[in-house]
Amino acid sequence: MPKFPQNFRLKCFFLCLCMVNCSPPEDPIKCASRNTNCTITNSYGAFPDRTICRASAVAFPASEEELISVVAKAAMAGTKMKVATRFSHSIPKLVCIDGEDGLLISTRYLNRTLFIDRSAMTISVESGATLRQVINDAAKAGLALPYTPYWWGLTIGGLLSSGAHGSSLWGKGSSVHEYVEQLRIVTPAGPEKGYAGVRTLDTSHEDLNAAKVSIGVLGVISQV
């Protein structure tokens, strides 16, 4: 075996180039027949107790009007409902319906950026818009979110409803919901109101704090 001088060995470097590919998590909702007989888990692929939750059907509204229609039909039929986000990131089983006969309402296609007001430094989006999308759209207008969680795959409706936050005590603090100026939430109603309605809540309304961090039990946030 050849011997190399010590100074030669010290001057030798080995360069390792590692290529890393990444992709979004799989769709957490899987159905046996189109949008019926469905199961849901989370972005980790399993809940803490290793169970998979079931639902009789899933709806994918693509507008607030479609969302109102979905909620109204379910309310009229007495069907239990839960909201599911694009990647269902929550570790606890917040998305699970009691029993197997309920309806999942996915915000996957409620994902548009609606309006950016540079002078007021506000941005309006549908609740299924991802954090990455909102950050990018805000940046194009010269704006930025004060604080955000670490993962770009979260949706605005989901991170608000679960109280997601960054890390700071500056200003209003690092909880994203503290910076919400207004939201719209679709809730079930009685027959006299068509079984569903939309409530617009701003900072002057006493119910805004409850609606912002509602863990999905007060209705479906449609716009923020």
mmCIF file of N, CA and C in Angstrom, residues 68-199:
data_model
loop_
_atom_site.group_PDB
_atom_site.id
_atom_site.type_symbol
_atom_site.label_atom_id
_atom_site.label_comp_id
_atom_site.label_asym_id
_atom_site.label_seq_id
_atom_site.Cartn_x
_atom_site.Cartn_y
_atom_site.Cartn_z
ATOM 1 N N ILE A 68 -71.569 27.389 2.050
ATOM 2 C CA ILE A 68 -72.869 27.630 2.688
ATOM 3 C C ILE A 68 -73.845 26.528 2.314
ATOM 4 N N SER A 69 -73.847 26.132 1.053
ATOM 5 C CA SER A 69 -74.749 25.081 0.592
ATOM 6 C C SER A 69 -74.442 23.754 1.266
ATOM 7 N N VAL A 70 -73.169 23.420 1.397
ATOM 8 C CA VAL A 70 -72.767 22.167 2.042
ATOM 9 C C VAL A 70 -73.213 22.143 3.506
ATOM 10 N N VAL A 71 -72.945 23.233 4.225
ATOM 11 C CA VAL A 71 -73.318 23.302 5.637
ATOM 12 C C VAL A 71 -74.836 23.251 5.799
ATOM 13 N N ALA A 72 -75.558 23.938 4.929
ATOM 14 C CA ALA A 72 -77.023 23.955 5.015
ATOM 15 C C ALA A 72 -77.618 22.565 4.812
ATOM 16 N N LYS A 73 -77.136 21.834 3.810
ATOM 17 C CA LYS A 73 -77.656 20.486 3.541
ATOM 18 C C LYS A 73 -77.371 19.551 4.705
ATOM 19 N N ALA A 74 -76.179 19.652 5.272
ATOM 20 C CA ALA A 74 -75.830 18.787 6.399
ATOM 21 C C ALA A 74 -76.650 19.150 7.634
ATOM 22 N N ALA A 75 -76.839 20.438 7.875
ATOM 23 C CA ALA A 75 -77.627 20.872 9.029
ATOM 24 C C ALA A 75 -79.085 20.439 8.886
ATOM 25 N N MET A 76 -79.617 20.530 7.695
ATOM 26 C CA MET A 76 -81.001 20.143 7.453
ATOM 27 C C MET A 76 -81.189 18.637 7.692
ATOM 28 N N ALA A 77 -80.156 17.854 7.368
ATOM 29 C CA ALA A 77 -80.240 16.405 7.542
ATOM 30 C C ALA A 77 -79.822 15.961 8.938
ATOM 31 N N GLY A 78 -79.354 16.892 9.754
ATOM 32 C CA GLY A 78 -78.890 16.540 11.088
ATOM 33 C C GLY A 78 -77.564 15.797 11.092
ATOM 34 N N THR A 79 -76.742 16.038 10.074
ATOM 35 C CA THR A 79 -75.459 15.352 9.944
ATOM 36 C C THR A 79 -74.370 16.088 10.702
ATOM 37 N N LYS A 80 -73.563 15.351 11.449
ATOM 38 C CA LYS A 80 -72.428 15.954 12.138
ATOM 39 C C LYS A 80 -71.352 16.316 11.126
ATOM 40 N N MET A 81 -70.654 17.437 11.382
ATOM 41 C CA MET A 81 -69.645 17.936 10.447
ATOM 42 C C MET A 81 -68.357 18.254 11.174
ATOM 43 N N LYS A 82 -67.233 18.086 10.483
ATOM 44 C CA LYS A 82 -65.932 18.542 10.948
ATOM 45 C C LYS A 82 -65.160 19.113 9.770
ATOM 46 N N VAL A 83 -64.313 20.091 10.052
ATOM 47 C CA VAL A 83 -63.521 20.734 9.008
ATOM 48 C C VAL A 83 -62.162 20.053 8.897
ATOM 49 N N ALA A 84 -61.729 19.814 7.665
ATOM 50 C CA ALA A 84 -60.411 19.233 7.402
ATOM 51 C C ALA A 84 -59.609 20.196 6.538
ATOM 52 N N THR A 85 -58.352 20.439 6.903
ATOM 53 C CA THR A 85 -57.504 21.324 6.116
ATOM 54 C C THR A 85 -56.735 20.521 5.072
ATOM 55 N N ARG A 86 -55.953 21.216 4.256
ATOM 56 C CA ARG A 86 -55.279 20.605 3.110
ATOM 57 C C ARG A 86 -54.418 19.406 3.507
ATOM 58 N N PHE A 87 -53.637 19.544 4.593
ATOM 59 C CA PHE A 87 -52.760 18.451 5.002
ATOM 60 C C PHE A 87 -53.118 17.896 6.375
ATOM 61 N N SER A 88 -54.185 18.398 6.995
ATOM 62 C CA SER A 88 -54.642 17.882 8.292
ATOM 63 C C SER A 88 -53.472 17.768 9.264
ATOM 64 N N HIS A 89 -52.825 18.907 9.561
ATOM 65 C CA HIS A 89 -51.549 18.891 10.285
ATOM 66 C C HIS A 89 -51.690 18.664 11.787
ATOM 67 N N SER A 90 -52.861 18.873 12.361
ATOM 68 C CA SER A 90 -53.007 18.804 13.813
ATOM 69 C C SER A 90 -52.705 17.404 14.344
ATOM 70 N N ILE A 91 -51.895 17.329 15.388
ATOM 71 C CA ILE A 91 -51.564 16.040 15.992
ATOM 72 C C ILE A 91 -52.761 15.440 16.735
ATOM 73 N N PRO A 92 -53.477 16.219 17.578
ATOM 74 C CA PRO A 92 -54.682 15.658 18.225
ATOM 75 C C PRO A 92 -55.770 15.351 17.198
ATOM 76 N N LYS A 93 -56.757 14.597 17.606
ATOM 77 C CA LYS A 93 -57.811 14.150 16.684
ATOM 78 C C LYS A 93 -58.944 15.177 16.591
ATOM 79 N N LEU A 94 -58.572 16.436 16.295
ATOM 80 C CA LEU A 94 -59.569 17.498 16.214
ATOM 81 C C LEU A 94 -60.493 17.318 15.011
ATOM 82 N N VAL A 95 -60.026 16.631 13.990
ATOM 83 C CA VAL A 95 -60.787 16.482 12.760
ATOM 84 C C VAL A 95 -61.756 15.308 12.814
ATOM 85 N N CYS A 96 -61.651 14.482 13.826
ATOM 86 C CA CYS A 96 -62.450 13.264 13.865
ATOM 87 C C CYS A 96 -63.895 13.539 14.278
ATOM 88 N N ILE A 97 -64.810 12.890 13.587
ATOM 89 C CA ILE A 97 -66.237 13.019 13.866
ATOM 90 C C ILE A 97 -66.653 11.917 14.831
ATOM 91 N N ASP A 98 -67.573 12.228 15.697
ATOM 92 C CA ASP A 98 -68.096 11.219 16.622
ATOM 93 C C ASP A 98 -68.920 10.206 15.831
ATOM 94 N N GLY A 99 -68.398 9.001 15.692
ATOM 95 C CA GLY A 99 -69.074 7.999 14.880
ATOM 96 C C GLY A 99 -68.527 7.972 13.467
ATOM 97 N N GLU A 100 -69.198 7.241 12.585
ATOM 98 C CA GLU A 100 -68.721 7.070 11.215
ATOM 99 C C GLU A 100 -69.701 7.607 10.170
ATOM 100 N N ASP A 101 -70.724 8.323 10.615
ATOM 101 C CA ASP A 101 -71.763 8.774 9.682
ATOM 102 C C ASP A 101 -71.712 10.266 9.403
ATOM 103 N N GLY A 102 -70.625 10.918 9.791
ATOM 104 C CA GLY A 102 -70.547 12.364 9.638
ATOM 105 C C GLY A 102 -69.987 12.803 8.299
ATOM 106 N N LEU A 103 -69.864 14.122 8.157
ATOM 107 C CA LEU A 103 -69.380 14.737 6.924
ATOM 108 C C LEU A 103 -68.110 15.525 7.204
ATOM 109 N N LEU A 104 -67.076 15.273 6.410
ATOM 110 C CA LEU A 104 -65.875 16.091 6.436
ATOM 111 C C LEU A 104 -66.015 17.211 5.412
ATOM 112 N N ILE A 105 -65.654 18.420 5.815
ATOM 113 C CA ILE A 105 -65.660 19.553 4.893
ATOM 114 C C ILE A 105 -64.213 20.005 4.727
ATOM 115 N N SER A 106 -63.661 19.767 3.558
ATOM 116 C CA SER A 106 -62.262 20.117 3.296
ATOM 117 C C SER A 106 -62.166 21.529 2.726
ATOM 118 N N THR A 107 -61.186 22.298 3.207
ATOM 119 C CA THR A 107 -60.954 23.650 2.679
ATOM 120 C C THR A 107 -59.863 23.645 1.603
ATOM 121 N N ARG A 108 -59.604 22.484 1.050
ATOM 122 C CA ARG A 108 -58.522 22.355 0.051
ATOM 123 C C ARG A 108 -58.668 23.344 -1.103
ATOM 124 N N TYR A 109 -59.881 23.564 -1.576
ATOM 125 C CA TYR A 109 -60.082 24.438 -2.738
ATOM 126 C C TYR A 109 -60.568 25.834 -2.361
ATOM 127 N N LEU A 110 -60.669 26.116 -1.075
ATOM 128 C CA LEU A 110 -60.921 27.492 -0.612
ATOM 129 C C LEU A 110 -59.554 28.121 -0.358
ATOM 130 N N ASN A 111 -58.836 28.428 -1.406
ATOM 131 C CA ASN A 111 -57.411 28.714 -1.261
ATOM 132 C C ASN A 111 -56.953 29.985 -1.982
ATOM 133 N N ARG A 112 -57.856 30.910 -2.210
ATOM 134 C CA ARG A 112 -57.482 32.102 -2.985
ATOM 135 C C ARG A 112 -57.049 33.261 -2.088
ATOM 136 N N THR A 113 -56.105 34.047 -2.587
ATOM 137 C CA THR A 113 -55.817 35.349 -1.994
ATOM 138 C C THR A 113 -56.800 36.337 -2.613
ATOM 139 N N LEU A 114 -57.594 37.004 -1.790
ATOM 140 C CA LEU A 114 -58.703 37.816 -2.274
ATOM 141 C C LEU A 114 -58.329 39.274 -2.499
ATOM 142 N N PHE A 115 -57.562 39.842 -1.565
ATOM 143 C CA PHE A 115 -57.283 41.282 -1.665
ATOM 144 C C PHE A 115 -56.095 41.639 -0.784
ATOM 145 N N ILE A 116 -55.259 42.533 -1.290
ATOM 146 C CA ILE A 116 -54.133 43.053 -0.512
ATOM 147 C C ILE A 116 -54.217 44.569 -0.483
ATOM 148 N N ASP A 117 -54.230 45.137 0.707
ATOM 149 C CA ASP A 117 -54.284 46.588 0.884
ATOM 150 C C ASP A 117 -52.940 47.037 1.451
ATOM 151 N N ARG A 118 -52.081 47.564 0.596
ATOM 152 C CA ARG A 118 -50.741 47.937 1.042
ATOM 153 C C ARG A 118 -50.779 49.092 2.030
ATOM 154 N N SER A 119 -51.669 50.050 1.819
ATOM 155 C CA SER A 119 -51.720 51.207 2.715
ATOM 156 C C SER A 119 -52.171 50.809 4.118
ATOM 157 N N ALA A 120 -53.126 49.878 4.197
ATOM 158 C CA ALA A 120 -53.596 49.413 5.503
ATOM 159 C C ALA A 120 -52.749 48.255 6.036
ATOM 160 N N MET A 121 -51.856 47.741 5.195
ATOM 161 C CA MET A 121 -50.990 46.597 5.529
ATOM 162 C C MET A 121 -51.826 45.399 5.973
ATOM 163 N N THR A 122 -52.835 45.069 5.153
ATOM 164 C CA THR A 122 -53.682 43.910 5.423
ATOM 165 C C THR A 122 -53.776 43.042 4.171
ATOM 166 N N ILE A 123 -54.067 41.776 4.385
ATOM 167 C CA ILE A 123 -54.272 40.830 3.297
ATOM 168 C C ILE A 123 -55.491 39.985 3.621
ATOM 169 N N SER A 124 -56.359 39.773 2.644
ATOM 170 C CA SER A 124 -57.572 38.974 2.819
ATOM 171 C C SER A 124 -57.441 37.702 1.991
ATOM 172 N N VAL A 125 -57.683 36.553 2.641
ATOM 173 C CA VAL A 125 -57.531 35.274 1.965
ATOM 174 C C VAL A 125 -58.669 34.348 2.352
ATOM 175 N N GLU A 126 -58.855 33.299 1.547
ATOM 176 C CA GLU A 126 -59.768 32.232 1.944
ATOM 177 C C GLU A 126 -59.055 31.341 2.965
ATOM 178 N N SER A 127 -59.839 30.654 3.767
ATOM 179 C CA SER A 127 -59.257 29.960 4.914
ATOM 180 C C SER A 127 -58.346 28.799 4.535
ATOM 181 N N GLY A 128 -58.497 28.264 3.331
ATOM 182 C CA GLY A 128 -57.656 27.150 2.913
ATOM 183 C C GLY A 128 -56.347 27.563 2.275
ATOM 184 N N ALA A 129 -56.081 28.869 2.172
ATOM 185 C CA ALA A 129 -54.796 29.334 1.644
ATOM 186 C C ALA A 129 -53.675 28.880 2.578
ATOM 187 N N THR A 130 -52.590 28.369 2.015
ATOM 188 C CA THR A 130 -51.490 27.902 2.851
ATOM 189 C C THR A 130 -50.630 29.070 3.312
ATOM 190 N N LEU A 131 -49.899 28.826 4.387
ATOM 191 C CA LEU A 131 -49.006 29.852 4.921
ATOM 192 C C LEU A 131 -47.971 30.263 3.880
ATOM 193 N N ARG A 132 -47.473 29.303 3.131
ATOM 194 C CA ARG A 132 -46.494 29.625 2.088
ATOM 195 C C ARG A 132 -47.087 30.575 1.054
ATOM 196 N N GLN A 133 -48.309 30.309 0.634
ATOM 197 C CA GLN A 133 -48.969 31.159 -0.351
ATOM 198 C C GLN A 133 -49.154 32.571 0.183
ATOM 199 N N VAL A 134 -49.599 32.695 1.431
ATOM 200 C CA VAL A 134 -49.844 34.011 2.012
ATOM 201 C C VAL A 134 -48.544 34.790 2.169
ATOM 202 N N ILE A 135 -47.484 34.113 2.627
ATOM 203 C CA ILE A 135 -46.185 34.780 2.762
ATOM 204 C C ILE A 135 -45.697 35.286 1.412
ATOM 205 N N ASN A 136 -45.796 34.451 0.377
ATOM 206 C CA ASN A 136 -45.337 34.841 -0.954
ATOM 207 C C ASN A 136 -46.155 35.988 -1.533
ATOM 208 N N ASP A 137 -47.485 35.920 -1.404
ATOM 209 C CA ASP A 137 -48.336 36.973 -1.948
ATOM 210 C C ASP A 137 -48.134 38.289 -1.197
ATOM 211 N N ALA A 138 -47.943 38.203 0.109
ATOM 212 C CA ALA A 138 -47.672 39.410 0.886
ATOM 213 C C ALA A 138 -46.338 40.029 0.469
ATOM 214 N N ALA A 139 -45.333 39.185 0.249
ATOM 215 C CA ALA A 139 -44.012 39.681 -0.130
ATOM 216 C C ALA A 139 -44.051 40.413 -1.469
ATOM 217 N N LYS A 140 -44.871 39.945 -2.396
ATOM 218 C CA LYS A 140 -44.995 40.611 -3.693
ATOM 219 C C LYS A 140 -45.520 42.035 -3.547
ATOM 220 N N ALA A 141 -46.260 42.283 -2.475
ATOM 221 C CA ALA A 141 -46.799 43.614 -2.217
ATOM 222 C C ALA A 141 -45.928 44.395 -1.236
ATOM 223 N N GLY A 142 -44.776 43.843 -0.888
ATOM 224 C CA GLY A 142 -43.877 44.514 0.034
ATOM 225 C C GLY A 142 -44.294 44.385 1.485
ATOM 226 N N LEU A 143 -45.060 43.350 1.810
ATOM 227 C CA LEU A 143 -45.548 43.146 3.166
ATOM 228 C C LEU A 143 -45.019 41.830 3.730
ATOM 229 N N ALA A 144 -45.176 41.666 5.033
ATOM 230 C CA ALA A 144 -44.751 40.423 5.685
ATOM 231 C C ALA A 144 -45.626 40.167 6.889
ATOM 232 N N LEU A 145 -45.811 38.892 7.230
ATOM 233 C CA LEU A 145 -46.554 38.537 8.431
ATOM 234 C C LEU A 145 -45.668 38.774 9.653
ATOM 235 N N PRO A 146 -46.233 39.306 10.751
ATOM 236 C CA PRO A 146 -45.416 39.576 11.938
ATOM 237 C C PRO A 146 -44.789 38.312 12.512
ATOM 238 N N TYR A 147 -45.598 37.248 12.626
ATOM 239 C CA TYR A 147 -45.113 35.981 13.174
ATOM 240 C C TYR A 147 -45.800 34.835 12.457
ATOM 241 N N THR A 148 -45.109 33.720 12.359
ATOM 242 C CA THR A 148 -45.697 32.543 11.739
ATOM 243 C C THR A 148 -45.177 31.290 12.422
ATOM 244 N N PRO A 149 -45.929 30.188 12.346
ATOM 245 C CA PRO A 149 -45.372 28.886 12.749
ATOM 246 C C PRO A 149 -44.266 28.480 11.781
ATOM 247 N N TYR A 150 -43.644 27.334 12.046
ATOM 248 C CA TYR A 150 -42.453 26.956 11.278
ATOM 249 C C TYR A 150 -42.764 26.290 9.950
ATOM 250 N N TRP A 151 -43.973 25.694 9.776
ATOM 251 C CA TRP A 151 -44.224 24.885 8.578
ATOM 252 C C TRP A 151 -45.134 25.621 7.605
ATOM 253 N N TRP A 152 -44.696 25.726 6.355
ATOM 254 C CA TRP A 152 -45.429 26.472 5.339
ATOM 255 C C TRP A 152 -46.703 25.776 4.884
ATOM 256 N N GLY A 153 -46.871 24.502 5.187
ATOM 257 C CA GLY A 153 -48.034 23.758 4.703
ATOM 258 C C GLY A 153 -49.307 23.999 5.490
ATOM 259 N N LEU A 154 -49.220 24.721 6.593
ATOM 260 C CA LEU A 154 -50.424 25.022 7.368
ATOM 261 C C LEU A 154 -51.356 25.937 6.572
ATOM 262 N N THR A 155 -52.650 25.793 6.799
ATOM 263 C CA THR A 155 -53.601 26.726 6.192
ATOM 264 C C THR A 155 -53.930 27.825 7.190
ATOM 265 N N ILE A 156 -54.377 28.959 6.679
ATOM 266 C CA ILE A 156 -54.681 30.094 7.553
ATOM 267 C C ILE A 156 -55.823 29.749 8.510
ATOM 268 N N GLY A 157 -56.870 29.130 7.999
ATOM 269 C CA GLY A 157 -57.980 28.747 8.868
ATOM 270 C C GLY A 157 -57.565 27.751 9.926
ATOM 271 N N GLY A 158 -56.720 26.799 9.540
ATOM 272 C CA GLY A 158 -56.280 25.778 10.481
ATOM 273 C C GLY A 158 -55.364 26.314 11.552
ATOM 274 N N LEU A 159 -54.407 27.145 11.181
ATOM 275 C CA LEU A 159 -53.461 27.640 12.179
ATOM 276 C C LEU A 159 -54.130 28.615 13.135
ATOM 277 N N LEU A 160 -55.125 29.374 12.640
ATOM 278 C CA LEU A 160 -55.866 30.248 13.543
ATOM 279 C C LEU A 160 -56.704 29.438 14.518
ATOM 280 N N SER A 161 -57.447 28.475 13.987
ATOM 281 C CA SER A 161 -58.372 27.705 14.822
ATOM 282 C C SER A 161 -57.666 26.927 15.920
ATOM 283 N N SER A 162 -56.408 26.566 15.691
ATOM 284 C CA SER A 162 -55.676 25.784 16.681
ATOM 285 C C SER A 162 -54.712 26.625 17.509
ATOM 286 N N GLY A 163 -54.740 27.955 17.340
ATOM 287 C CA GLY A 163 -53.905 28.837 18.148
ATOM 288 C C GLY A 163 -52.426 28.760 17.831
ATOM 289 N N ALA A 164 -52.069 28.477 16.583
ATOM 290 C CA ALA A 164 -50.659 28.343 16.211
ATOM 291 C C ALA A 164 -49.925 29.670 16.402
ATOM 292 N N HIS A 165 -48.612 29.600 16.608
ATOM 293 C CA HIS A 165 -47.859 30.796 16.967
ATOM 294 C C HIS A 165 -46.395 30.672 16.572
ATOM 295 N N GLY A 166 -45.726 31.815 16.598
ATOM 296 C CA GLY A 166 -44.277 31.849 16.462
ATOM 297 C C GLY A 166 -43.670 31.881 17.853
ATOM 298 N N SER A 167 -42.649 32.726 18.052
ATOM 299 C CA SER A 167 -42.043 32.787 19.382
ATOM 300 C C SER A 167 -41.499 34.191 19.652
ATOM 301 N N SER A 168 -42.264 35.009 20.377
ATOM 302 C CA SER A 168 -41.821 36.337 20.781
ATOM 303 C C SER A 168 -42.861 36.947 21.704
ATOM 304 N N LEU A 169 -42.438 37.906 22.497
ATOM 305 C CA LEU A 169 -43.358 38.671 23.340
ATOM 306 C C LEU A 169 -43.506 40.093 22.821
ATOM 307 N N TRP A 170 -42.892 40.383 21.686
ATOM 308 C CA TRP A 170 -42.933 41.736 21.139
ATOM 309 C C TRP A 170 -44.322 42.067 20.615
ATOM 310 N N GLY A 171 -44.736 43.311 20.743
ATOM 311 C CA GLY A 171 -46.021 43.759 20.210
ATOM 312 C C GLY A 171 -47.189 43.008 20.824
ATOM 313 N N LYS A 172 -48.029 42.450 19.989
ATOM 314 C CA LYS A 172 -49.184 41.692 20.467
ATOM 315 C C LYS A 172 -48.822 40.263 20.848
ATOM 316 N N GLY A 173 -47.573 39.896 20.700
ATOM 317 C CA GLY A 173 -47.167 38.519 20.955
ATOM 318 C C GLY A 173 -47.049 37.752 19.664
ATOM 319 N N SER A 174 -46.742 36.482 19.748
ATOM 320 C CA SER A 174 -46.436 35.701 18.546
ATOM 321 C C SER A 174 -47.585 34.844 18.046
ATOM 322 N N SER A 175 -48.743 34.880 18.704
ATOM 323 C CA SER A 175 -49.897 34.109 18.229
ATOM 324 C C SER A 175 -50.488 34.780 16.994
ATOM 325 N N VAL A 176 -50.620 34.032 15.919
ATOM 326 C CA VAL A 176 -51.067 34.613 14.653
ATOM 327 C C VAL A 176 -52.463 35.214 14.778
ATOM 328 N N HIS A 177 -53.343 34.599 15.571
ATOM 329 C CA HIS A 177 -54.722 35.087 15.661
ATOM 330 C C HIS A 177 -54.819 36.481 16.268
ATOM 331 N N GLU A 178 -53.772 36.937 16.966
ATOM 332 C CA GLU A 178 -53.815 38.272 17.557
ATOM 333 C C GLU A 178 -53.787 39.369 16.489
ATOM 334 N N TYR A 179 -53.432 39.019 15.265
ATOM 335 C CA TYR A 179 -53.309 40.007 14.199
ATOM 336 C C TYR A 179 -54.477 39.965 13.220
ATOM 337 N N VAL A 180 -55.509 39.188 13.531
ATOM 338 C CA VAL A 180 -56.687 39.114 12.668
ATOM 339 C C VAL A 180 -57.555 40.362 12.865
ATOM 340 N N GLU A 181 -57.878 41.006 11.773
ATOM 341 C CA GLU A 181 -58.735 42.186 11.808
ATOM 342 C C GLU A 181 -60.202 41.838 11.559
ATOM 343 N N GLN A 182 -60.424 40.790 10.785
ATOM 344 C CA GLN A 182 -61.811 40.411 10.454
ATOM 345 C C GLN A 182 -61.807 38.986 9.907
ATOM 346 N N LEU A 183 -62.878 38.274 10.149
ATOM 347 C CA LEU A 183 -63.052 36.969 9.516
ATOM 348 C C LEU A 183 -64.526 36.727 9.228
ATOM 349 N N ARG A 184 -64.758 35.780 8.338
ATOM 350 C CA ARG A 184 -66.110 35.348 8.001
ATOM 351 C C ARG A 184 -66.220 33.867 8.331
ATOM 352 N N ILE A 185 -67.285 33.491 9.008
ATOM 353 C CA ILE A 185 -67.456 32.111 9.446
ATOM 354 C C ILE A 185 -68.860 31.633 9.098
ATOM 355 N N VAL A 186 -68.943 30.455 8.508
ATOM 356 C CA VAL A 186 -70.225 29.862 8.118
ATOM 357 C C VAL A 186 -70.670 28.925 9.240
ATOM 358 N N THR A 187 -71.877 29.146 9.722
ATOM 359 C CA THR A 187 -72.387 28.354 10.842
ATOM 360 C C THR A 187 -73.749 27.751 10.492
ATOM 361 N N PRO A 188 -74.078 26.620 11.082
ATOM 362 C CA PRO A 188 -75.421 26.051 10.896
ATOM 363 C C PRO A 188 -76.477 26.982 11.483
ATOM 364 N N ALA A 189 -77.685 26.891 10.971
ATOM 365 C CA ALA A 189 -78.791 27.732 11.452
ATOM 366 C C ALA A 189 -80.091 26.940 11.364
ATOM 367 N N GLY A 190 -81.144 27.545 11.831
ATOM 368 C CA GLY A 190 -82.450 26.912 11.780
ATOM 369 C C GLY A 190 -83.108 27.061 10.423
ATOM 370 N N PRO A 191 -84.267 26.439 10.237
ATOM 371 C CA PRO A 191 -84.956 26.498 8.936
ATOM 372 C C PRO A 191 -85.345 27.912 8.531
ATOM 373 N N GLU A 192 -85.600 28.770 9.516
ATOM 374 C CA GLU A 192 -85.993 30.134 9.192
ATOM 375 C C GLU A 192 -84.855 30.927 8.547
ATOM 376 N N LYS A 193 -83.609 30.444 8.680
ATOM 377 C CA LYS A 193 -82.457 31.117 8.087
ATOM 378 C C LYS A 193 -81.798 30.258 7.007
ATOM 379 N N GLY A 194 -82.538 29.280 6.520
ATOM 380 C CA GLY A 194 -82.017 28.449 5.446
ATOM 381 C C GLY A 194 -80.993 27.432 5.883
ATOM 382 N N TYR A 195 -80.929 27.114 7.170
ATOM 383 C CA TYR A 195 -80.059 26.099 7.756
ATOM 384 C C TYR A 195 -78.583 26.459 7.786
ATOM 385 N N ALA A 196 -78.185 27.620 7.267
ATOM 386 C CA ALA A 196 -76.788 28.058 7.341
ATOM 387 C C ALA A 196 -76.720 29.559 7.123
ATOM 388 N N GLY A 197 -75.715 30.171 7.709
ATOM 389 C CA GLY A 197 -75.531 31.605 7.531
ATOM 390 C C GLY A 197 -74.067 31.980 7.674
ATOM 391 N N VAL A 198 -73.750 33.200 7.244
ATOM 392 C CA VAL A 198 -72.383 33.717 7.324
ATOM 393 C C VAL A 198 -72.357 34.876 8.313
ATOM 394 N N ARG A 199 -71.422 34.820 9.225
ATOM 395 C CA ARG A 199 -71.230 35.905 10.175
ATOM 396 C C ARG A 199 -69.900 36.589 9.877
#
